[in-house]
Amino acid sequence: MKRRDFLAAGASGAASLALVPAPWARFGRASWMLVPMDDAQTDHLKAYGLAFRAIERGLKCEWLLNYRGGAFLVPGDAETRRDATLAGVAAAPIDDGALTQVRAEIQLGNMDAVPLEKAPKVAVYQPKNVAPWDDAVTMVLNYAGIRFEKVWDPEVLSEGLKTFDWLHLHHEDFTGQYSKFYLNYAGAPWLADMVQRSQAAARQFGFPNVPAAKQAVAREIRDFVERGGFLFAMCTATETLDLALASEGVDIAAAYADGTPMDPDAAAKLRWDLALAFQGARLETSPTTPVFSDIDGHQVNSADRRQPLGSFTLFNFSAKIDPVATMLVQCHRQVIPDFYGLTTSFARRTLKPGVVVLADEPGTPWVKYIHGERGQGTWTFYGGHDPEDPQHQIGDAPTDLSLHPHSPGYRLILNNVLFPAAKKKELKT
Amino acid sequence: MTRALAALALVLAGAPLAAPLAAQQPAGDPMARAYDLERRGSFAAAADGYRAALARRPAEIGALLGLERVLASLGKSAELVQVVPAALRAAPTATPVLSLAMRAWWRAGQPDSARAMAERWSAIVPEDEAPWRELGNLAIADRNRVAAKAAFLEARRRIGRPDLLAAELAQLAGAERDFATATREWLLALRALPGYRSAALAGLGVAPEESRPAVLKELGAAGTPEAERMAGELLARWGDPVGGLRRFAAALPADDSAAIEALRLFYEQLRGRTGPDVRRAQAMVLEQLAARSTGPQRARYQLDAAQAYGDAGDRAASRRLLGALAADTSAPPTLTSGATSTLIMLLVEEGKPDEAAAKLREVGAYAIDPEERAALARRIALGWGLRGDFAEADSALADDESVDGLAALGRLRLYRGDVASAVALFQAAGPYAGTRAEATARTQLFALLQPLEADSLPALGAALLALDRGDTTAAVRELGALAATLPPAKGGAEVRLLAGRVERGRGRHAEAEQQFRAAAADGVPATAPWAELELARTLVELGRPKEAETQLEHLILTYPQSALVPQARRELDEIRGAIPRT
């Protein structure tokens, strides 16, 4: 379901919470289960998968925003009960009386209940080769048991995104400079493979070089959002997507990527109106420094500018007035330890007006988690690479999420997967 | 004097002292102020102070270095170039200024200017590689390996020495995965400075499998003992410790003390690693060390070598060394007693309890600690039991009233099928008797015995005896026959589970599957979850993950309260690819 559709639908979430039986009857007389998402939950990450699969089966669930850490109300049918047991997700049957009390409590506080009705069709943008770093979203989707399909340049350039509701980007460099690892990892087999595949894809679609192909991919992704898609990006995909979009007609790639050096006046020529989230950033000119611009507040790969990790704080939003932002920050922890990525955070001064900050590190000039709208769709950017491996290095083993079933950092990713399933009421702002 | 007056007196007494100290601090000296500000962390103000000092004396090296430090802390290193032209005009040939100018230009993103500084510096000290090393190191810090390599090679070309900066070039070649070049460079570096050995081994040790033949070829081509020893150490690192040791030992120095030092270094490399090959290589090193040592040290090496050979499964070599050591009257008594104990255990493991008992009798009453002697006697008794000589075994344990003795006696009774006595003795021994492994094995055995109703089951005894003798074929046959005679809830399911485990352990997965399926189908609550978990593992090993998935789901859903459920969920996640395989 596209964002506009559910905006227009106007089915009031509040109505479903009313203490009258009518809307409740929509769901029939089936028994329900409450999936707590506070510290009583035994596996926070798999709980999202439980709700997602229930929706996939055509059942209706509810997301109880700000209630017990963002609890889920799922049908108590045999299949869902079986699923919860298999996944090790804490879910307790709830009778009508208790549910009425829950709804009364939600009505009185900064809480809301959002119906979840249609599972979004999920795509993850991922190259075909196995990169020597892990991908947080792929890992958490696999762990939670949420099905997705992989797409890459050929699919995106062939209008393949049209069949998806939700697209995830992780550690991709849309400037076409191979994450600027080209010189530092020269000779590494994984890099050679990445270069060869990227060049082959560019040739296949008639582009003169990889930066040009990646820029076209970036445009397709922006069009996907404008048509009503949901975009979630992490790590360096956030920053480079916007740089690629803003550099229409400007050479921002190093000579090794496109055969010509970067335009020395590139920064002044960037068209930020074409980008989603950022503006006014300065470009990193060194081809050997794996840094793209000063959008990233932490500059992890710059010896002079690298900033230490702190922790970031999720903002509180009004659940009844601003349910989208509220959904995106549902978590059982408000302060979360930060984690590096090639892009770790976003400098406040580079944010466009209208960008909603979902989390920041108080007292610092950067933010961690942002959200915005473009056309009929939305985008969410989350800095950093792996929430449970704060210093993830190239070649490190992937994170075993069964050791982090309560990870608050990973929960934020899953909020994004589930929020497109929400049947949202008309925004009051 | 009151306390207030005393304090006042101290203040007054301090006053004349403070004044001269303050006078020593030149109030108008910007350097002193800048240092102080830097020390207090006021980097921006400190930078202003250093700039003020440089305005007076543009080539003041303390001020230049101070400014470099504080600008780095402020993340403004590029601003250092602003003071460089004046410094160079004031001191055009001062190498510290040239060095700093080079760094400033580089960090300002002007590598050509940095190189020009290296040229100027090099013209002043043409025989010194320092300018090019510094330029190369700047490039490395910037991860620009191409520029770094060019700088290092420039030093060689200009100075005309092909071994200059070899360690730096070796590391660069390694980073570029050119391990043949890295090897040649490390050999050059080692010739000039043997202290690079550890760095060279670490640098070459990470070579991927496909690059290793090239590394070994280069080392072989060098034709020096040092290169051969490096080849040996690298082979050991790459998973061939015995082959590595052979190559290493063939190139040992003739001098004993140098050889001992080299062997110790090799041994250190093997420390912390496990596996029979590693233990064998360690044993060989220790034996070589023993051959080059004298007195107690020699005996210690022999004993350690014997234990290592034993761990590696080479009982003959172990026995040879232990026998020699036990008979060595010149060796320290503590070592000979240790050797004797180990030898006795070895003899028992080889199925020679009579020889072991004779050896124990030979040893004087005070040569072995009484507790150790009792433990050896229990081992010998179990050895007799394994041979079927139960009367001898019982007699050996007759006076042993320790919990370990009760546990050993329980096992002997079990071999004879006396289930009731075995259970009573195991209960009396408690859960902690013996080593951790023995205690765990006994607990598992106890789980097998508990559901049995019969007081005597000779078939079970025969099966367990065969199992402990290593005759798994007979053990499985006996267990299968026994299971057919027992009701599932009265031990039949447990016996099948054990049979399945034995089959799986010997790689007969199809047979293991049958046993586990039968044990699971019995539905005995204490046994079925284990049987289902083992069945799922077997199915994975048989390449049937979908069936394994179904089995694990069945386990979780059927026995949700079982302690095995978390493990089953984990293995389910692994099969589904939800988490990395462990």
CSV table of C-alpha atoms in Angstrom, one decimal, chain A residues 85-369:
chain,number,residue,atom,x,y,z
A,85,THR,CA,6.2,-20.8,20.2
A,86,LEU,CA,8.6,-21.7,17.4
A,87,ALA,CA,10.2,-18.3,17.4
A,88,GLY,CA,10.4,-18.1,21.2
A,89,VAL,CA,8.4,-14.8,21.3
A,90,ALA,CA,6.6,-14.0,24.5
A,91,ALA,CA,2.9,-13.6,23.7
A,92,ALA,CA,0.1,-13.9,26.2
A,93,PRO,CA,-3.6,-14.5,25.4
A,94,ILE,CA,-5.7,-11.6,26.3
A,95,ASP,CA,-9.4,-11.7,27.0
A,96,ASP,CA,-11.9,-9.1,26.0
A,97,GLY,CA,-12.1,-7.5,29.4
A,98,ALA,CA,-8.4,-7.1,29.7
A,99,LEU,CA,-8.2,-5.8,26.2
A,100,THR,CA,-10.8,-3.2,27.0
A,101,GLN,CA,-8.7,-2.0,29.9
A,102,VAL,CA,-5.7,-1.8,27.6
A,103,ARG,CA,-7.6,0.3,25.1
A,104,ALA,CA,-8.8,2.6,27.9
A,105,GLU,CA,-5.2,3.1,29.0
A,106,ILE,CA,-4.1,3.8,25.5
A,107,GLN,CA,-6.9,6.3,25.0
A,108,LEU,CA,-5.8,8.3,28.1
A,109,GLY,CA,-2.1,8.5,27.5
A,110,ASN,CA,0.4,9.4,24.7
A,111,MET,CA,-0.4,6.1,23.0
A,112,ASP,CA,-2.3,4.9,20.0
A,113,ALA,CA,-3.2,1.7,18.3
A,114,VAL,CA,-2.4,1.4,14.6
A,115,PRO,CA,-4.0,-1.4,12.6
A,116,LEU,CA,-1.5,-3.4,10.6
A,117,GLU,CA,-3.2,-4.7,7.5
A,118,LYS,CA,-1.0,-5.4,4.6
A,119,ALA,CA,2.5,-6.8,4.6
A,120,PRO,CA,4.7,-4.6,2.4
A,121,LYS,CA,6.7,-6.3,-0.3
A,122,VAL,CA,10.2,-5.9,0.7
A,123,ALA,CA,13.3,-5.5,-1.5
A,124,VAL,CA,16.9,-5.2,-0.4
A,125,TYR,CA,19.4,-3.6,-2.7
A,126,GLN,CA,22.4,-5.8,-2.6
A,127,PRO,CA,25.2,-6.7,-5.0
A,128,LYS,CA,25.5,-10.2,-6.2
A,129,ASN,CA,29.0,-10.7,-4.8
A,130,VAL,CA,29.5,-11.4,-1.2
A,131,ALA,CA,31.1,-8.3,0.3
A,132,PRO,CA,33.5,-8.7,3.3
A,133,TRP,CA,31.1,-6.9,5.6
A,134,ASP,CA,27.8,-7.7,7.0
A,135,ASP,CA,24.5,-6.1,6.1
A,136,ALA,CA,22.5,-5.2,9.2
A,137,VAL,CA,19.1,-5.2,7.5
A,138,THR,CA,19.5,-8.5,5.7
A,139,MET,CA,20.7,-10.1,8.9
A,140,VAL,CA,17.8,-8.8,11.0
A,141,LEU,CA,15.2,-9.7,8.3
A,142,ASN,CA,16.6,-13.2,8.1
A,143,TYR,CA,16.7,-13.4,11.9
A,144,ALA,CA,13.1,-12.2,12.3
A,145,GLY,CA,11.9,-14.4,9.5
A,146,ILE,CA,10.7,-11.6,7.2
A,147,ARG,CA,10.8,-12.5,3.5
A,148,PHE,CA,12.5,-10.2,1.1
A,149,GLU,CA,13.9,-10.2,-2.4
A,150,LYS,CA,17.3,-8.9,-3.5
A,151,VAL,CA,17.6,-6.4,-6.2
A,152,TRP,CA,20.6,-4.8,-7.7
A,153,ASP,CA,21.5,-2.4,-10.5
A,154,PRO,CA,20.0,-4.5,-13.4
A,155,GLU,CA,16.7,-4.9,-11.6
A,156,VAL,CA,16.5,-1.3,-10.5
A,157,LEU,CA,17.4,0.0,-14.0
A,158,SER,CA,14.8,-2.3,-15.5
A,159,GLU,CA,12.0,-0.7,-13.5
A,160,GLY,CA,12.1,-3.6,-11.1
A,161,LEU,CA,11.3,-1.5,-8.1
A,162,LYS,CA,7.7,-0.9,-9.3
A,163,THR,CA,6.6,-4.2,-7.8
A,164,PHE,CA,7.9,-3.4,-4.3
A,165,ASP,CA,6.6,-1.3,-1.4
A,166,TRP,CA,9.7,-1.1,0.7
A,167,LEU,CA,13.4,-0.8,-0.4
A,168,HIS,CA,16.4,-1.1,1.8
A,169,LEU,CA,19.9,0.2,1.1
A,170,HIS,CA,22.8,-0.5,3.3
A,171,HIS,CA,26.5,-0.2,2.5
A,172,GLU,CA,26.3,1.0,-1.1
A,173,ASP,CA,28.3,3.7,-2.6
A,174,PHE,CA,26.0,5.5,-5.1
A,175,THR,CA,28.9,7.8,-6.2
A,176,GLY,CA,30.3,4.7,-8.0
A,177,GLN,CA,33.7,4.9,-6.2
A,178,TYR,CA,33.5,1.4,-4.6
A,179,SER,CA,33.2,3.0,-1.1
A,180,LYS,CA,36.5,4.7,-1.9
A,181,PHE,CA,38.3,1.4,-1.0
A,182,TYR,CA,39.7,1.2,-4.5
A,183,LEU,CA,43.2,2.3,-3.7
A,184,ASN,CA,43.5,1.1,-0.2
A,185,TYR,CA,42.3,-2.4,-1.0
A,186,ALA,CA,43.8,-2.7,-4.4
A,187,GLY,CA,44.4,-6.4,-5.2
A,188,ALA,CA,41.8,-7.7,-2.7
A,189,PRO,CA,39.8,-10.4,-4.5
A,190,TRP,CA,36.4,-9.1,-3.2
A,191,LEU,CA,37.2,-5.6,-4.5
A,192,ALA,CA,38.2,-6.9,-7.9
A,193,ASP,CA,35.0,-8.8,-8.0
A,194,MET,CA,33.0,-5.8,-7.0
A,195,VAL,CA,34.7,-3.6,-9.7
A,196,GLN,CA,34.2,-6.3,-12.4
A,197,ARG,CA,30.5,-6.7,-11.6
A,198,SER,CA,29.8,-3.0,-11.3
A,199,GLN,CA,31.5,-2.3,-14.6
A,200,ALA,CA,29.7,-5.2,-16.3
A,201,ALA,CA,26.3,-3.8,-15.1
A,202,ALA,CA,27.2,-0.3,-16.3
A,203,ARG,CA,28.2,-1.7,-19.7
A,204,GLN,CA,25.0,-3.8,-19.9
A,205,PHE,CA,22.9,-0.6,-19.7
A,206,GLY,CA,25.0,1.5,-21.9
A,207,PHE,CA,26.6,3.7,-19.3
A,208,PRO,CA,30.1,5.0,-19.9
A,209,ASN,CA,31.3,4.2,-16.4
A,210,VAL,CA,30.2,3.0,-13.0
A,211,PRO,CA,29.5,6.5,-11.4
A,212,ALA,CA,27.1,7.2,-14.3
A,213,ALA,CA,25.3,3.9,-13.8
A,214,LYS,CA,25.1,4.4,-10.0
A,215,GLN,CA,23.7,7.9,-10.5
A,216,ALA,CA,21.0,6.5,-12.7
A,217,VAL,CA,20.2,3.9,-10.1
A,218,ALA,CA,20.0,6.7,-7.5
A,219,ARG,CA,17.5,8.5,-9.7
A,220,GLU,CA,15.4,5.3,-10.0
A,221,ILE,CA,15.4,5.0,-6.2
A,222,ARG,CA,14.3,8.6,-5.8
A,223,ASP,CA,11.5,8.0,-8.4
A,224,PHE,CA,10.5,5.0,-6.4
A,225,VAL,CA,10.0,7.2,-3.3
A,226,GLU,CA,8.2,9.9,-5.3
A,227,ARG,CA,5.8,7.3,-6.6
A,228,GLY,CA,4.9,6.4,-3.0
A,229,GLY,CA,7.6,3.9,-2.0
A,230,PHE,CA,9.1,3.5,1.4
A,231,LEU,CA,12.9,3.8,1.5
A,232,PHE,CA,15.1,2.9,4.4
A,233,ALA,CA,18.9,3.4,4.1
A,234,MET,CA,21.7,2.9,6.5
A,235,CYS,CA,25.4,3.5,6.6
A,236,THR,CA,27.0,5.1,3.5
A,237,ALA,CA,24.0,4.5,1.3
A,238,THR,CA,22.3,7.5,3.0
A,239,GLU,CA,25.0,10.0,2.2
A,240,THR,CA,26.1,8.7,-1.2
A,241,LEU,CA,22.5,8.4,-2.4
A,242,ASP,CA,22.0,12.1,-1.8
A,243,LEU,CA,25.5,13.0,-3.2
A,244,ALA,CA,24.7,11.0,-6.4
A,245,LEU,CA,21.3,12.7,-6.7
A,246,ALA,CA,22.8,16.2,-6.1
A,247,SER,CA,25.6,15.7,-8.6
A,248,GLU,CA,23.5,15.6,-11.7
A,249,GLY,CA,25.9,16.7,-14.5
A,250,VAL,CA,28.8,17.2,-12.0
A,251,ASP,CA,31.8,14.9,-11.8
A,252,ILE,CA,32.3,14.0,-8.2
A,253,ALA,CA,34.1,10.7,-8.8
A,254,ALA,CA,37.8,10.1,-8.5
A,255,ALA,CA,39.7,9.4,-11.7
A,256,TYR,CA,40.0,5.7,-10.9
A,257,ALA,CA,36.2,5.3,-11.1
A,258,ASP,CA,35.4,7.2,-14.3
A,259,GLY,CA,38.8,8.1,-15.9
A,260,THR,CA,38.6,11.8,-15.1
A,261,PRO,CA,39.4,13.6,-11.8
A,262,MET,CA,36.7,15.1,-9.7
A,263,ASP,CA,35.6,18.6,-10.9
A,264,PRO,CA,37.6,20.9,-8.6
A,265,ASP,CA,34.5,23.1,-8.3
A,266,ALA,CA,32.1,20.2,-7.8
A,267,ALA,CA,30.8,21.2,-4.3
A,268,ALA,CA,29.6,24.6,-5.6
A,269,LYS,CA,27.8,23.0,-8.5
A,270,LEU,CA,25.8,20.4,-6.6
A,271,ARG,CA,22.1,20.7,-6.9
A,272,TRP,CA,20.7,19.9,-3.5
A,273,ASP,CA,17.1,20.4,-4.6
A,274,LEU,CA,17.5,17.0,-6.3
A,275,ALA,CA,18.6,15.3,-3.0
A,276,LEU,CA,16.3,13.8,-0.4
A,277,ALA,CA,17.8,14.9,3.0
A,278,PHE,CA,20.9,17.0,2.8
A,279,GLN,CA,22.1,20.3,1.5
A,280,GLY,CA,25.2,22.5,1.6
A,281,ALA,CA,27.7,19.7,2.2
A,282,ARG,CA,31.4,19.9,1.4
A,283,LEU,CA,32.9,17.1,-0.6
A,284,GLU,CA,36.0,15.1,0.4
A,285,THR,CA,38.5,15.6,-2.4
A,286,SER,CA,41.1,12.9,-1.5
A,287,PRO,CA,40.5,9.8,-3.6
A,288,THR,CA,42.3,7.7,-1.0
A,289,THR,CA,40.3,8.8,2.1
A,290,PRO,CA,37.2,6.7,2.5
A,291,VAL,CA,35.1,9.7,3.4
A,292,PHE,CA,32.6,11.3,1.0
A,293,SER,CA,31.7,14.6,2.5
A,294,ASP,CA,31.1,16.4,5.8
A,295,ILE,CA,27.5,15.1,6.0
A,296,ASP,CA,28.9,12.4,8.3
A,297,GLY,CA,29.5,13.8,11.7
A,298,HIS,CA,31.9,11.1,12.8
A,299,GLN,CA,34.3,10.8,9.9
A,300,VAL,CA,35.5,7.4,11.0
A,301,ASN,CA,38.1,7.0,8.3
A,302,SER,CA,39.7,10.4,8.6
A,303,ALA,CA,42.5,10.3,11.2
A,304,ASP,CA,42.3,14.1,11.8
A,305,ARG,CA,38.5,14.4,12.0
A,306,ARG,CA,37.4,11.1,13.5
A,307,GLN,CA,35.0,11.6,16.4
A,308,PRO,CA,34.5,9.2,19.3
A,309,LEU,CA,31.3,7.2,19.7
A,310,GLY,CA,28.8,8.2,22.3
A,311,SER,CA,25.1,7.2,22.5
A,312,PHE,CA,22.1,8.5,20.8
A,313,THR,CA,18.6,9.3,22.2
A,314,LEU,CA,15.3,8.6,20.6
A,315,PHE,CA,12.9,11.5,20.5
A,316,ASN,CA,9.3,11.3,21.8
A,317,PHE,CA,6.5,12.0,19.5
A,318,SER,CA,2.8,12.4,19.9
A,319,ALA,CA,1.4,9.0,19.1
A,320,LYS,CA,-2.0,10.3,18.2
A,321,ILE,CA,-0.8,13.3,16.2
A,322,ASP,CA,2.3,11.9,14.6
A,323,PRO,CA,2.0,8.2,14.4
A,324,VAL,CA,4.6,7.6,11.7
A,325,ALA,CA,7.5,9.2,13.6
A,326,THR,CA,6.2,7.4,16.7
A,327,MET,CA,6.2,4.0,14.9
A,328,LEU,CA,9.8,4.6,13.8
A,329,VAL,CA,11.1,5.2,17.3
A,330,GLN,CA,9.2,2.4,19.1
A,331,CYS,CA,11.8,0.8,21.4
A,332,HIS,CA,12.3,-0.5,24.9
A,333,ARG,CA,15.3,1.7,25.3
A,334,GLN,CA,15.5,5.4,24.7
A,335,VAL,CA,19.3,5.8,24.9
A,336,ILE,CA,21.2,3.5,22.6
A,337,PRO,CA,25.0,3.1,22.3
A,338,ASP,CA,26.2,4.5,19.0
A,339,PHE,CA,28.0,2.5,16.3
A,340,TYR,CA,30.3,3.4,13.5
A,341,GLY,CA,29.8,3.1,9.8
A,342,LEU,CA,31.4,4.6,6.8
A,343,THR,CA,28.6,7.1,7.4
A,344,THR,CA,27.9,7.1,11.1
A,345,SER,CA,25.8,10.2,11.7
A,346,PHE,CA,24.5,13.3,9.9
A,347,ALA,CA,25.7,16.8,10.6
A,348,ARG,CA,22.7,18.9,11.7
A,349,ARG,CA,23.8,21.8,9.5
A,350,THR,CA,23.6,19.7,6.4
A,351,LEU,CA,19.9,18.7,7.0
A,352,LYS,CA,17.3,20.2,4.8
A,353,PRO,CA,14.5,22.1,6.4
A,354,GLY,CA,11.6,19.8,7.1
A,355,VAL,CA,13.7,16.8,7.8
A,356,VAL,CA,12.4,15.1,11.0
A,357,VAL,CA,15.1,14.1,13.5
A,358,LEU,CA,14.1,10.9,15.1
A,359,ALA,CA,17.3,10.5,17.3
A,360,ASP,CA,20.4,12.5,18.0
A,361,GLU,CA,23.3,12.6,20.4
A,362,PRO,CA,22.5,15.5,22.7
A,363,GLY,CA,25.2,18.2,22.8
A,364,THR,CA,26.8,17.2,19.5
A,365,PRO,CA,26.5,18.7,16.1
A,366,TRP,CA,25.2,15.5,14.6
A,367,VAL,CA,22.0,13.4,14.5
A,368,LYS,CA,21.6,9.7,14.0
A,369,TYR,CA,18.2,8.8,12.6
